[in-house]
Short mmCIF file of C-alpha atoms in Angstrom, two decimals:
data_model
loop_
_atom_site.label_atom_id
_atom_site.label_comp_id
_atom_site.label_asym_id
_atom_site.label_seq_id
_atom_site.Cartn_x
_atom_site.Cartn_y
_atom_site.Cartn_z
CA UNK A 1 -23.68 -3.60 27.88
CA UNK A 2 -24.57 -4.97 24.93
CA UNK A 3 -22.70 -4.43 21.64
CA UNK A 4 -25.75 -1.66 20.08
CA UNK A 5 -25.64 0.24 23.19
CA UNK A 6 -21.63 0.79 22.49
CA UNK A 7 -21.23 4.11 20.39
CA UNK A 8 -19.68 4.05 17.06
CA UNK A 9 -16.05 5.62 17.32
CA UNK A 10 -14.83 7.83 15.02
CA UNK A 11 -10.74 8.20 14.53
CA UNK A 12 -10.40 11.85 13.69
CA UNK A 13 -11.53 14.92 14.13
CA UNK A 14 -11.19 16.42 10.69
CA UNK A 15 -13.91 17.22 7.86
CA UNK A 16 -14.87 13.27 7.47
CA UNK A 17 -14.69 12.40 11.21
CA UNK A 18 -16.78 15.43 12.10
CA UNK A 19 -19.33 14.97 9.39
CA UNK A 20 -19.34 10.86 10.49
CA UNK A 21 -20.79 12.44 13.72
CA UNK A 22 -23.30 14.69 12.56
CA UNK A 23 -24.72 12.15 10.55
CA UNK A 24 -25.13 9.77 13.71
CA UNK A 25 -26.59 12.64 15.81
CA UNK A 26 -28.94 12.98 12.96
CA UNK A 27 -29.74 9.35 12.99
CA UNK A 28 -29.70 9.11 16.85
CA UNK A 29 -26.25 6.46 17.65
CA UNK A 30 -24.21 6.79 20.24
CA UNK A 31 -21.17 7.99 19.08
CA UNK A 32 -17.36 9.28 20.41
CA UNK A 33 -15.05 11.24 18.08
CA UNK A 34 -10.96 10.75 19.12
CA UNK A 35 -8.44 13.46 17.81
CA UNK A 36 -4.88 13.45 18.66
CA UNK A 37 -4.66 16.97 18.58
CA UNK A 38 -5.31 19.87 20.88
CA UNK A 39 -8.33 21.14 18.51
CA UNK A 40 -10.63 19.93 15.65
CA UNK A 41 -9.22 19.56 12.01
CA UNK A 42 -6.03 19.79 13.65
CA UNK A 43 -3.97 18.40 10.30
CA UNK A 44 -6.06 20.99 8.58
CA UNK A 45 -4.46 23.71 10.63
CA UNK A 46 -1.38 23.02 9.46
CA UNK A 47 -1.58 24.21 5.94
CA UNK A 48 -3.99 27.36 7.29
CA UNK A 49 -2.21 29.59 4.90
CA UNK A 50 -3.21 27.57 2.14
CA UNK A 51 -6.24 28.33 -0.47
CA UNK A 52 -8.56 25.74 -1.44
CA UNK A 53 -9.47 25.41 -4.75
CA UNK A 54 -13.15 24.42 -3.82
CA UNK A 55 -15.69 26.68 -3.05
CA UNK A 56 -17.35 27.37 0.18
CA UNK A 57 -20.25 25.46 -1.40
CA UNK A 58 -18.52 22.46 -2.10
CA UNK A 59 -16.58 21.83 1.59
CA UNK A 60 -19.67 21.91 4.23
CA UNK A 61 -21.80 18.88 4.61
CA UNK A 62 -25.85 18.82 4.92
CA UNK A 63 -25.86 16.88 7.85
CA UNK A 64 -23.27 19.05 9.49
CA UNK A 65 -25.43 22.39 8.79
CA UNK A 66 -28.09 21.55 10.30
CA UNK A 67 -26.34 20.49 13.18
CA UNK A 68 -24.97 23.90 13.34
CA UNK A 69 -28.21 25.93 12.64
CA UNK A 70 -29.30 26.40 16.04
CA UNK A 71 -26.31 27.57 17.15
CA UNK A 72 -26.76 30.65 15.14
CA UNK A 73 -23.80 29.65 12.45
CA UNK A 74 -24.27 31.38 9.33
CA UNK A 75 -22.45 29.78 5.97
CA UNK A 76 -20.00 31.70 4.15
CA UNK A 77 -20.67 32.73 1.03
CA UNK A 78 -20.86 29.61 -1.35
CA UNK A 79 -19.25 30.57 -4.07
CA UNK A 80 -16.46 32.07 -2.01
CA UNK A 81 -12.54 30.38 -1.67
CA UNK A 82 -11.75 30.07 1.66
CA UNK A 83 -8.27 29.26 3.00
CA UNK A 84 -7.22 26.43 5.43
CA UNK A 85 -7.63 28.60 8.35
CA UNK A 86 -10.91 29.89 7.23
CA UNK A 87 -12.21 26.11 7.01
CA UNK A 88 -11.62 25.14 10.46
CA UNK A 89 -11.78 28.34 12.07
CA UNK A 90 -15.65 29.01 10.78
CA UNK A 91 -16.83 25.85 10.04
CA UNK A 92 -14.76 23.03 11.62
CA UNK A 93 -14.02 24.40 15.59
CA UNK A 94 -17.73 25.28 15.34
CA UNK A 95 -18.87 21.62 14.24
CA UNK A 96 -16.73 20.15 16.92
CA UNK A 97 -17.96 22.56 19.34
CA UNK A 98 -21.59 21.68 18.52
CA UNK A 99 -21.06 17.90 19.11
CA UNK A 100 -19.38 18.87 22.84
CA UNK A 101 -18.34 16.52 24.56
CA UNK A 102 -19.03 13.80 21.96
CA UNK A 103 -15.49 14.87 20.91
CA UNK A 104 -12.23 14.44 22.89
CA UNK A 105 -8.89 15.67 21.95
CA UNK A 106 -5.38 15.09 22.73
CA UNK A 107 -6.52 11.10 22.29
CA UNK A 108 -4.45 8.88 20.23
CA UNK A 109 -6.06 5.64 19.00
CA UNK A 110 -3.16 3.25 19.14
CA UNK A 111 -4.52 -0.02 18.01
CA UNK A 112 -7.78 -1.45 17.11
CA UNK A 113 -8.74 -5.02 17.60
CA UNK A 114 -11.81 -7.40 18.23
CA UNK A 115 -12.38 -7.76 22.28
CA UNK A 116 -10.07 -10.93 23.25
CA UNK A 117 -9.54 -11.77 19.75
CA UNK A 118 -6.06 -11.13 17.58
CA UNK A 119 -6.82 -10.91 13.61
CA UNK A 120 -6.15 -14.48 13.61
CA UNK A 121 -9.23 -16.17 15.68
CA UNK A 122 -11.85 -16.88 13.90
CA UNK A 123 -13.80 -18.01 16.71
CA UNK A 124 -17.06 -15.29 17.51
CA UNK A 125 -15.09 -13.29 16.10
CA UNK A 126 -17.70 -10.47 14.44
CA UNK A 127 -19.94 -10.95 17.97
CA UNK A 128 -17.28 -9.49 19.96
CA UNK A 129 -17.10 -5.35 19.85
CA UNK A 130 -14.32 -3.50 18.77
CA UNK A 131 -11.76 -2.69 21.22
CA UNK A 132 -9.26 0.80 20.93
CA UNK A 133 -6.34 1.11 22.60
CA UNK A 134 -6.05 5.13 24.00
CA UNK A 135 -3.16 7.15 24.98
CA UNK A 136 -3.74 10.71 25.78
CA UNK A 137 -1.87 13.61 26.04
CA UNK A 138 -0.51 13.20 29.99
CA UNK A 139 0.73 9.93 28.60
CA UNK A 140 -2.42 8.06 30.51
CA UNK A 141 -3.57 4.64 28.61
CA UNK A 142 -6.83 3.09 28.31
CA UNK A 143 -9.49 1.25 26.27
CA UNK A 144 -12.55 1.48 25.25
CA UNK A 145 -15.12 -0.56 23.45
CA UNK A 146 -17.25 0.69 20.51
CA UNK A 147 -19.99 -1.22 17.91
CA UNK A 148 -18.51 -0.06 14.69
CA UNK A 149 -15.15 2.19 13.83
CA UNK A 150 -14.89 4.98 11.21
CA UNK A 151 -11.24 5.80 10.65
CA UNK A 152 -10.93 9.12 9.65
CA UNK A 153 -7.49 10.08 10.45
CA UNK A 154 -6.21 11.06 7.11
CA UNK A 155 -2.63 11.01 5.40
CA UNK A 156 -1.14 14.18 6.42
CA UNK A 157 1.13 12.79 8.99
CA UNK A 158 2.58 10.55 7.04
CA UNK A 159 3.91 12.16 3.90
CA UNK A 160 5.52 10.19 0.99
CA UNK A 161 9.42 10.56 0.78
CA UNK A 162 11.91 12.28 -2.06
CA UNK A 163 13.25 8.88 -2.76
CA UNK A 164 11.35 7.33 -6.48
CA UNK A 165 11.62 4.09 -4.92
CA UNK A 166 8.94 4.89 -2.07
CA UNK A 167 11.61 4.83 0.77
CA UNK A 168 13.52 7.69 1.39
CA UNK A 169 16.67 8.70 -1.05
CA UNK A 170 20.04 7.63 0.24
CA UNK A 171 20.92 10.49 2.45
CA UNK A 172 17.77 12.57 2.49
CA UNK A 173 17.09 11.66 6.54
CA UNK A 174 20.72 13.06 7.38
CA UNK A 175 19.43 16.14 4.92
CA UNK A 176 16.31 17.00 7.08
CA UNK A 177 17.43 20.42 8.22
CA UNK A 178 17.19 21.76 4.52
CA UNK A 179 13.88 19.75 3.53
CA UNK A 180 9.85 20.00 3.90
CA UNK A 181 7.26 18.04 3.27
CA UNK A 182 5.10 20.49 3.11
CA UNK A 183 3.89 23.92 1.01
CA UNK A 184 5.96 26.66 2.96
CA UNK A 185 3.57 29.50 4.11
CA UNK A 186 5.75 32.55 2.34
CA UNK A 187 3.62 35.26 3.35
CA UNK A 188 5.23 34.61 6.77
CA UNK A 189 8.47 36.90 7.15
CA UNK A 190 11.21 34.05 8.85
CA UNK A 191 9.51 31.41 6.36
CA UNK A 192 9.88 33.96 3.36
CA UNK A 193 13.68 34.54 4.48
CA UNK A 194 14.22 30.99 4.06
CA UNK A 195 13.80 30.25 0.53
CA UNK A 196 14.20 34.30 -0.99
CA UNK A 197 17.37 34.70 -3.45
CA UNK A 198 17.55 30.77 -2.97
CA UNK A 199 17.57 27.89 -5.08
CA UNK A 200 14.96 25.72 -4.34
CA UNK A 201 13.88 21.81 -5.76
CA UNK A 202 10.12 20.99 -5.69
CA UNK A 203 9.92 17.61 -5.97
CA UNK A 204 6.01 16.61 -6.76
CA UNK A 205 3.55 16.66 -10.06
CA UNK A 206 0.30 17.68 -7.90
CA UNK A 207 -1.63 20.27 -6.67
CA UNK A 208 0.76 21.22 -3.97
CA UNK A 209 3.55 21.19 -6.36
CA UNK A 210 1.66 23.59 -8.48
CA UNK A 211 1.50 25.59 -5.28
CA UNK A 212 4.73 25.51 -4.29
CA UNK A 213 5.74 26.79 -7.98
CA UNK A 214 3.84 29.77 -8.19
CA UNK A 215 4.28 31.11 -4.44
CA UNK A 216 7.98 30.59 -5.11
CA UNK A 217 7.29 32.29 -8.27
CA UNK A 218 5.78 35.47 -6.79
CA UNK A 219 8.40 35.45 -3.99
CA UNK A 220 11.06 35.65 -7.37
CA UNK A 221 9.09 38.95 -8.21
CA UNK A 222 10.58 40.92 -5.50
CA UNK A 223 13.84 38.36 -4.39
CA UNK A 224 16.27 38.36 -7.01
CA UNK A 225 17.99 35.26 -7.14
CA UNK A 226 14.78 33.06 -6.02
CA UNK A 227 14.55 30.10 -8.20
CA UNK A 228 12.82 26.79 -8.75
CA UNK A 229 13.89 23.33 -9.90
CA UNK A 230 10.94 21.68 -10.80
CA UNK A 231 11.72 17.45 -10.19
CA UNK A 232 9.49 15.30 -12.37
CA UNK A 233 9.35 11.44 -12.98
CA UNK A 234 7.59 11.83 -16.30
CA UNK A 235 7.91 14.58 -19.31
CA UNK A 236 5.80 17.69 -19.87
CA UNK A 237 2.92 18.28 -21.53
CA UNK A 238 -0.11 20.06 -21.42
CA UNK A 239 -1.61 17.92 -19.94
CA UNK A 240 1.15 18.41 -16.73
CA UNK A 241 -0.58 21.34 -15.59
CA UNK A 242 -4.38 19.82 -15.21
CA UNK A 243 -6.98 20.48 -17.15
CA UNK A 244 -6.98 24.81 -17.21
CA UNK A 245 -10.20 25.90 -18.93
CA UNK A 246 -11.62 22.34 -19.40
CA UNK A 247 -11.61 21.88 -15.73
CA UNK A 248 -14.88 22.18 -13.89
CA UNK A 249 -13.29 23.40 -10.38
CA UNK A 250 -12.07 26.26 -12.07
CA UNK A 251 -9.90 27.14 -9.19
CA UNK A 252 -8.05 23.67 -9.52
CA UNK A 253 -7.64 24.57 -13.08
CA UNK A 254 -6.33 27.71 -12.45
CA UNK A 255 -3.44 26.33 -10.15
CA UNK A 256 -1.99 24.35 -12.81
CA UNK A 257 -2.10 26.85 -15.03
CA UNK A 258 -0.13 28.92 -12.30
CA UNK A 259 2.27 26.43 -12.03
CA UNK A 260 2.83 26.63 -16.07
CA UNK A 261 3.36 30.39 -15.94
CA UNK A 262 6.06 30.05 -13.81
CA UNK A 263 8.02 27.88 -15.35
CA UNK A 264 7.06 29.28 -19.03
CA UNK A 265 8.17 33.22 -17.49
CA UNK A 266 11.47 32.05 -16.11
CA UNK A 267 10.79 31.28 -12.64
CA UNK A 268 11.35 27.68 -12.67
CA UNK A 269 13.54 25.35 -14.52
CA UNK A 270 11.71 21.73 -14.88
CA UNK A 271 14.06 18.73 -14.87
CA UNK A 272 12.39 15.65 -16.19
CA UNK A 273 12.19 11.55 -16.15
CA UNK A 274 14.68 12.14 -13.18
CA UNK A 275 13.85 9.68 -10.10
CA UNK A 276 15.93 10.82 -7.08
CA UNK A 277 18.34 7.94 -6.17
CA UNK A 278 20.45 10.04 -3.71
CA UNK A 279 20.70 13.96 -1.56
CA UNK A 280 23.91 14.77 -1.06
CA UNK A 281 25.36 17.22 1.22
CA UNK A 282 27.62 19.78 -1.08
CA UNK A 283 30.89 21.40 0.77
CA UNK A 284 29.17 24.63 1.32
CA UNK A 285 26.21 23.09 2.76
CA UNK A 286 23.92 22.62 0.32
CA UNK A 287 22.19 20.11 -1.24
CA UNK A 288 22.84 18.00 -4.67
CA UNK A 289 20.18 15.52 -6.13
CA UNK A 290 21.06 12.30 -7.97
CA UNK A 291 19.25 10.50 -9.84
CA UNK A 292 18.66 6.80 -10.79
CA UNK A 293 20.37 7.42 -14.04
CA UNK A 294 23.56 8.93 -13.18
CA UNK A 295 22.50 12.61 -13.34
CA UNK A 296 23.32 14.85 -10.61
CA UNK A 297 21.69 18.45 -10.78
CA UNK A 298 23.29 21.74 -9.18
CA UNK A 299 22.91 22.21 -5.41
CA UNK A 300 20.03 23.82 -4.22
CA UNK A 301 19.54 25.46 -0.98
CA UNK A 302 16.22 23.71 -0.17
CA UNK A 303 13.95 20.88 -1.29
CA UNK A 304 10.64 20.70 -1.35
CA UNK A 305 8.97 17.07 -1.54
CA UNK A 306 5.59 17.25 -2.10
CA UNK A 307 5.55 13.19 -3.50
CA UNK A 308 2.07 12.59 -1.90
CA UNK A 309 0.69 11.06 1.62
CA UNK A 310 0.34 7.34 2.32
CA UNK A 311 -2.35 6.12 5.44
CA UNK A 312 -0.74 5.27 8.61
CA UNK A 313 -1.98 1.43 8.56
CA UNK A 314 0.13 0.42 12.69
CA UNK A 315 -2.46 0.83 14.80
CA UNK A 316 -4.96 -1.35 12.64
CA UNK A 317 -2.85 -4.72 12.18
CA UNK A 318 -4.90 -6.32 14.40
CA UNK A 319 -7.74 -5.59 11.99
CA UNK A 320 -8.75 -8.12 8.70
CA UNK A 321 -8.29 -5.28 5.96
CA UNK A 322 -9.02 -5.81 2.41
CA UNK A 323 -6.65 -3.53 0.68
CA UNK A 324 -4.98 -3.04 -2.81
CA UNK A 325 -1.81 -3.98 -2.94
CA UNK A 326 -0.69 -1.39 -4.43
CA UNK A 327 -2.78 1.71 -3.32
CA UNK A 328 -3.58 0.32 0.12
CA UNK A 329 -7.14 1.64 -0.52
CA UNK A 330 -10.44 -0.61 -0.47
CA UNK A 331 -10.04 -3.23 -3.17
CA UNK A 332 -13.19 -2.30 -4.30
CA UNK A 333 -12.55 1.27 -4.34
CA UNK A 334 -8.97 0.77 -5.60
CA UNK A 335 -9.55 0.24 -9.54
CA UNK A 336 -11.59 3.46 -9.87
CA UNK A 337 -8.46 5.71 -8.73
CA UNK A 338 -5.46 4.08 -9.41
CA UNK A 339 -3.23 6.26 -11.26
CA UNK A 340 -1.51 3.34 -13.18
CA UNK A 341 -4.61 2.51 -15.11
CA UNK A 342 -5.95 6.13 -16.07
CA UNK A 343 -5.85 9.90 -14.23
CA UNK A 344 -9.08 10.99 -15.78
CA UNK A 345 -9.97 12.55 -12.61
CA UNK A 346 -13.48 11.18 -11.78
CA UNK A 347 -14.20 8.73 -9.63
CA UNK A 348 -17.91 7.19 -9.10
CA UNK A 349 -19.38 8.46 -6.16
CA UNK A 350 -19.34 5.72 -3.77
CA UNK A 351 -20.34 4.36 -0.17
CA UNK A 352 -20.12 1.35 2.20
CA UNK A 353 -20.12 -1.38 -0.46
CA UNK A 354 -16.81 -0.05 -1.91
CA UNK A 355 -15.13 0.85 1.56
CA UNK A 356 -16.08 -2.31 3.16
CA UNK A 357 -13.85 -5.19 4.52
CA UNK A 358 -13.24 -8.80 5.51
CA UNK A 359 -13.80 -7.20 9.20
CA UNK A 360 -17.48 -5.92 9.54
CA UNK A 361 -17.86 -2.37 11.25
CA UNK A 362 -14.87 -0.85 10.21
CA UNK A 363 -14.56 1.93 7.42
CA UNK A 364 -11.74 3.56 6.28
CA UNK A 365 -13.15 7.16 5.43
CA UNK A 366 -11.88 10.31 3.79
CA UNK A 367 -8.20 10.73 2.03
CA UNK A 368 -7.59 7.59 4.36
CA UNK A 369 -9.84 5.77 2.16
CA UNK A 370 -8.41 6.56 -0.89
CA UNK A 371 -4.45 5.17 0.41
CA UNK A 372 -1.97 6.17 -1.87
CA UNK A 373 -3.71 7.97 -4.52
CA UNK A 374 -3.40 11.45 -4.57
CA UNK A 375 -6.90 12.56 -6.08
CA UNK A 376 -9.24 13.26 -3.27
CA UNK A 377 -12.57 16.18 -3.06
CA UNK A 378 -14.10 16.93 0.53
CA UNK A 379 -17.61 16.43 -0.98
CA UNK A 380 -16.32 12.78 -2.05
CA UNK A 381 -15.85 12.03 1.67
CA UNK A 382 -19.06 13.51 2.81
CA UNK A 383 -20.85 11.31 0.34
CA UNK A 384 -18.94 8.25 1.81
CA UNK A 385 -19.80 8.94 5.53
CA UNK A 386 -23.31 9.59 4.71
CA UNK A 387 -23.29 6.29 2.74
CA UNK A 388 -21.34 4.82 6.00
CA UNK A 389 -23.68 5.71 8.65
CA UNK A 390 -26.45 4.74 7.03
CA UNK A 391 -25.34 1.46 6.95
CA UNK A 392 -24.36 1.24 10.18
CA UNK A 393 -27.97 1.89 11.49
CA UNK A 394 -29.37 -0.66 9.58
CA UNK A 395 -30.94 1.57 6.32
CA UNK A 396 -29.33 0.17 3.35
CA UNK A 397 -31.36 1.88 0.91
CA UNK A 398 -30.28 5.11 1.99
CA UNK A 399 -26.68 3.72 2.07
CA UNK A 400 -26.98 2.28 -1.29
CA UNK A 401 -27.61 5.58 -3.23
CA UNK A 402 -25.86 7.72 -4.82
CA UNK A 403 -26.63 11.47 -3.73
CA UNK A 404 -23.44 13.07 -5.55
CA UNK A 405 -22.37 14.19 -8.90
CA UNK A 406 -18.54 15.54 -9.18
CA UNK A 407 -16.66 17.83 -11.16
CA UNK A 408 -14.39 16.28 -14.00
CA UNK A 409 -10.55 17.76 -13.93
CA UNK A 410 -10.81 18.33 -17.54
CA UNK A 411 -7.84 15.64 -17.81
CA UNK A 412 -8.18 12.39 -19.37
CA UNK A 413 -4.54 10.49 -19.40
CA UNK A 414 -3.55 7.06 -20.32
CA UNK A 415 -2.41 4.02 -18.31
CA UNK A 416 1.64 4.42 -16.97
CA UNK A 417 1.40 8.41 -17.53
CA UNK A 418 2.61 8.37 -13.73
CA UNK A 419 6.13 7.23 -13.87
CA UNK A 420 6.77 7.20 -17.72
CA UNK A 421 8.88 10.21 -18.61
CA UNK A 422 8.34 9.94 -22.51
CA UNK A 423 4.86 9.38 -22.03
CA UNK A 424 3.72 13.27 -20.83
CA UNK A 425 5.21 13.61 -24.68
CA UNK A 426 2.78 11.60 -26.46
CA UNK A 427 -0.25 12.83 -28.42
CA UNK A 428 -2.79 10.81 -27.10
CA UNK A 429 -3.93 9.99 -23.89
CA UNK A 430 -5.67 6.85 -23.93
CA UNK A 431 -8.35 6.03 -21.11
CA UNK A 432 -11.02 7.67 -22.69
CA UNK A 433 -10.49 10.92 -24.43
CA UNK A 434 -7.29 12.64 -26.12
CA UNK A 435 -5.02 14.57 -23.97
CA UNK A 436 -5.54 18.42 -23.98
CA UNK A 437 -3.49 20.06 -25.86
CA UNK A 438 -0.59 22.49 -24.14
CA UNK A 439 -2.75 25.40 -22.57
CA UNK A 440 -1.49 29.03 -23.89
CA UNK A 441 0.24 30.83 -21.34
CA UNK A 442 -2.05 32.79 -18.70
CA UNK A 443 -1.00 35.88 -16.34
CA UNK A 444 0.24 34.19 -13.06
CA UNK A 445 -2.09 33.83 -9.84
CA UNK A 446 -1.12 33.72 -6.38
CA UNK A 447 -1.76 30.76 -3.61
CA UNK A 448 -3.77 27.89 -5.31
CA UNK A 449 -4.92 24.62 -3.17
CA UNK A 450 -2.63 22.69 -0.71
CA UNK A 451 -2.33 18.66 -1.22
CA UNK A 452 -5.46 18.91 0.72
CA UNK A 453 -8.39 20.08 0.91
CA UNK A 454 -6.52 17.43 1.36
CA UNK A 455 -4.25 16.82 -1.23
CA UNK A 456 -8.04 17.16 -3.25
CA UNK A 457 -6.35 17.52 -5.83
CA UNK A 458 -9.00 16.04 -8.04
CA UNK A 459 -11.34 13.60 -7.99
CA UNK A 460 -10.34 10.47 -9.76
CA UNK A 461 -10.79 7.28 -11.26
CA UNK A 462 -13.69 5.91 -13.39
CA UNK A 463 -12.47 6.60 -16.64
CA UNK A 464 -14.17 9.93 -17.91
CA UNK A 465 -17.69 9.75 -16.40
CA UNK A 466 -19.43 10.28 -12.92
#
């Protein structure tokens, strides 16, 4: 078989992977979609209980609708917020179930490589397909052989630790029983039990932080004795909470102005410039944070780290990768969303040039793409697998435009705002525009956006335009 009659392989079954494939079926390539989990959008289903702050609108694909017209689907309302559940159980299952058997699940890609050639040969090296090593859910093993790979398989299984150094805090593995990585789902009754008339430290500055905050702070309403500590690296200042009015996902800037309303009415105390060295285990049980400094804070009954996702990179070592160093995304991708140089919260839309690498035929897609940052919008990734495909069948002037224009946060920071704890205090924010200043105090809202729709938090980079 020769190496066009292979199908493209997608890694992931999620909102990228499954739009990957509906762009190929609408193009006409071969193509196999591999989740490692029992459904589609499997890591979606996870945070189910979770709102997104993007509209109905804003999280279904073109090519993916009109896959699903003739099987009668109807889209939700557009300028409806649906929840995590919502997204997979009306539009996500039903894309997956459209493709059929294009899509397998319980499949775990566990390593990608060049047929009979390790990363170092040179030799033939980009005439030889692709190669995936499979294991499935019985435990079986195979291989199979594709053209070109789109890695969709997200961040969400590999969550960032409590420890400021990027590896976990001294202790905080033997402290697993009283720490998530996740936003809790309180509205469920042995969850809820867990953290009302506790104590709890959320350890995060993002979108699921935010969340985290207010459900915690609604849970206070009714639990006496429910309480946040808020752990930040950096100070606060208005612009902390996003960018509230200013922001033009109005949802998103609702969140962090839910987030400010529960610390401003009493429901969370924020600790700041405090980089968690250490969890220690108290005598009764609980749990006491120390940080690099010296400081130790009260014992808390539960943490909450919510530090941000990194990509799970094992299973492509065998694969010539051209990432930044420090936000294992595309190097070409990397300088419009790193969050040392500026957190404006608008990132060019962009495609195959920016996501390419030393290895033809292999894109990293979707929050994957974007490594360690944590700014990511579902319409960003459709653009990019649009862009993708394209260029995989050959039609670079489709795959060289730009078909998107994204929402701005309504935040404009300056370079080192991420770790710098005086630096949330200054008046200016450098990049490209002042900092807002501190948004007034707003009646608290319930369940915001999770560090999905994917940890899309925002959109990033690119200074201050799109």
């Amino acid at each position: 078989m020769s190496e066009q009659q292979l199908p493209v392989v997608i890694i992931g079954a999620g909102p990228a992977g499954l739009a990957s494939a509906a762009h190929l079926v609408e193009r006409g390539i071969e193509h196999l979609v591999l989740e490692a989990g029992p459904a589609a959008a499997s890591a979606v289903r996870e945070w189910s209980h979770v709102r997104l702050f993007s509209t109905w609108g804003e999280l279904t694909d073109p090519a993916a609708e009109k896959l699903l017209a003739p099987t009668g689907w109807t889209k939700p309302d557009a300028a409806t917020y649906p929840s995590g559940g919502d997204w997979a159980e009306h539009y996500l299952q039903p894309l997956a179930d459209a493709l059929g058997d294009r899509v397998r699940y319980g499949t775990r890609v566990t390593g990608v490589s060049r047929a009979g050639r390790d990363r170092i040969v040179d030799a033939d090296r980009e005439t030889q397909p692709f190669v995936l090593h499979l294991t499935t859910a019985d435990g079986h093993e195979e291989r199979l052989f594709a053209r070109a790979v789109i890695d969709a398989s997200g961040t969400w299984t590999t969550p960032s630790p409590a420890g400021a150094s990027g590896l976990p805090a001294l202790g905080e593995k033997a402290a697993a029983d009283r720490i998530t990585y996740r936003v809790p789902n309180l509205k469920d009754t042995a969850v809820r039990a867990r953290y009302a008339g506790k104590r709890t430290a959320v350890i995060g500055s993002g979108a699921s932080a935010f969340t985290a905050l207010a459900t915690l702070a609604d849970v206070a309403k009714d639990e006496p004795g429910t309480r946040a500590v808020w752990i930040l690296r950096r100070g606060l200042s208005g612009s902390t909470f996003g960018g509230g009015d200013a922001d033009q996902l109005p949802a998103r800037g609702a969140l962090g102005l839910a987030a400010k309303a529960a610390v401003d009415n009493g429901y969370a105390d924020a600790v700041t410039g405090f980089r968690t060295e250490a969890i220690e285990r108290a005598d009764d049980g609980r749990l006491v944070l120390a940080g690099e400094d010296g400081r130790r804070l009260d014992p808390v009954d539960e943490v909450i780290v919510l530090t941000g996702l990194r990509p799970d990179l094992s299973f492509l070592s065998e694969i010539r990768l051209g990432l930044d160093e420090r936000l294992q995304a595309p190097t070409e991708l990397a300088p419009l969303i790193d969050p040392n140089q500026h957190s404006c919260g608008t990132v060019y839309p962009h495609g195959h040039k920016e996501l390419s690498h030393p290895e033809p035929g292999i894109y990293l897609v979707g929050m994957k793409s974007y490594g360690r940052a944590p700014t990511f919008l579902a319409m960003t990734g459709y653009e990019q697998v649009r862009s993708v495909t394209a260029a995989i069948a050959g039609d670079l002037d489709s795959a060289d435009r730009v078909e998107l224009t994204l929402p701005e946060t309504g935040v404009c920071g300056g370079a080192g705002l991420f770790d710098d704890p005086a630096a949330g205090q200054a008046d200016g924010g450098g990049c490209c525009a002042p900092a807002p200043a501190a948004a007034p105090a707003l009646v608290q809202i319930g369940v915001g956006a999770p560090a999905a729709t994917v940890t899309e938090e925002a959109s990033a980079g690119g200074c201050c335009g799109s």
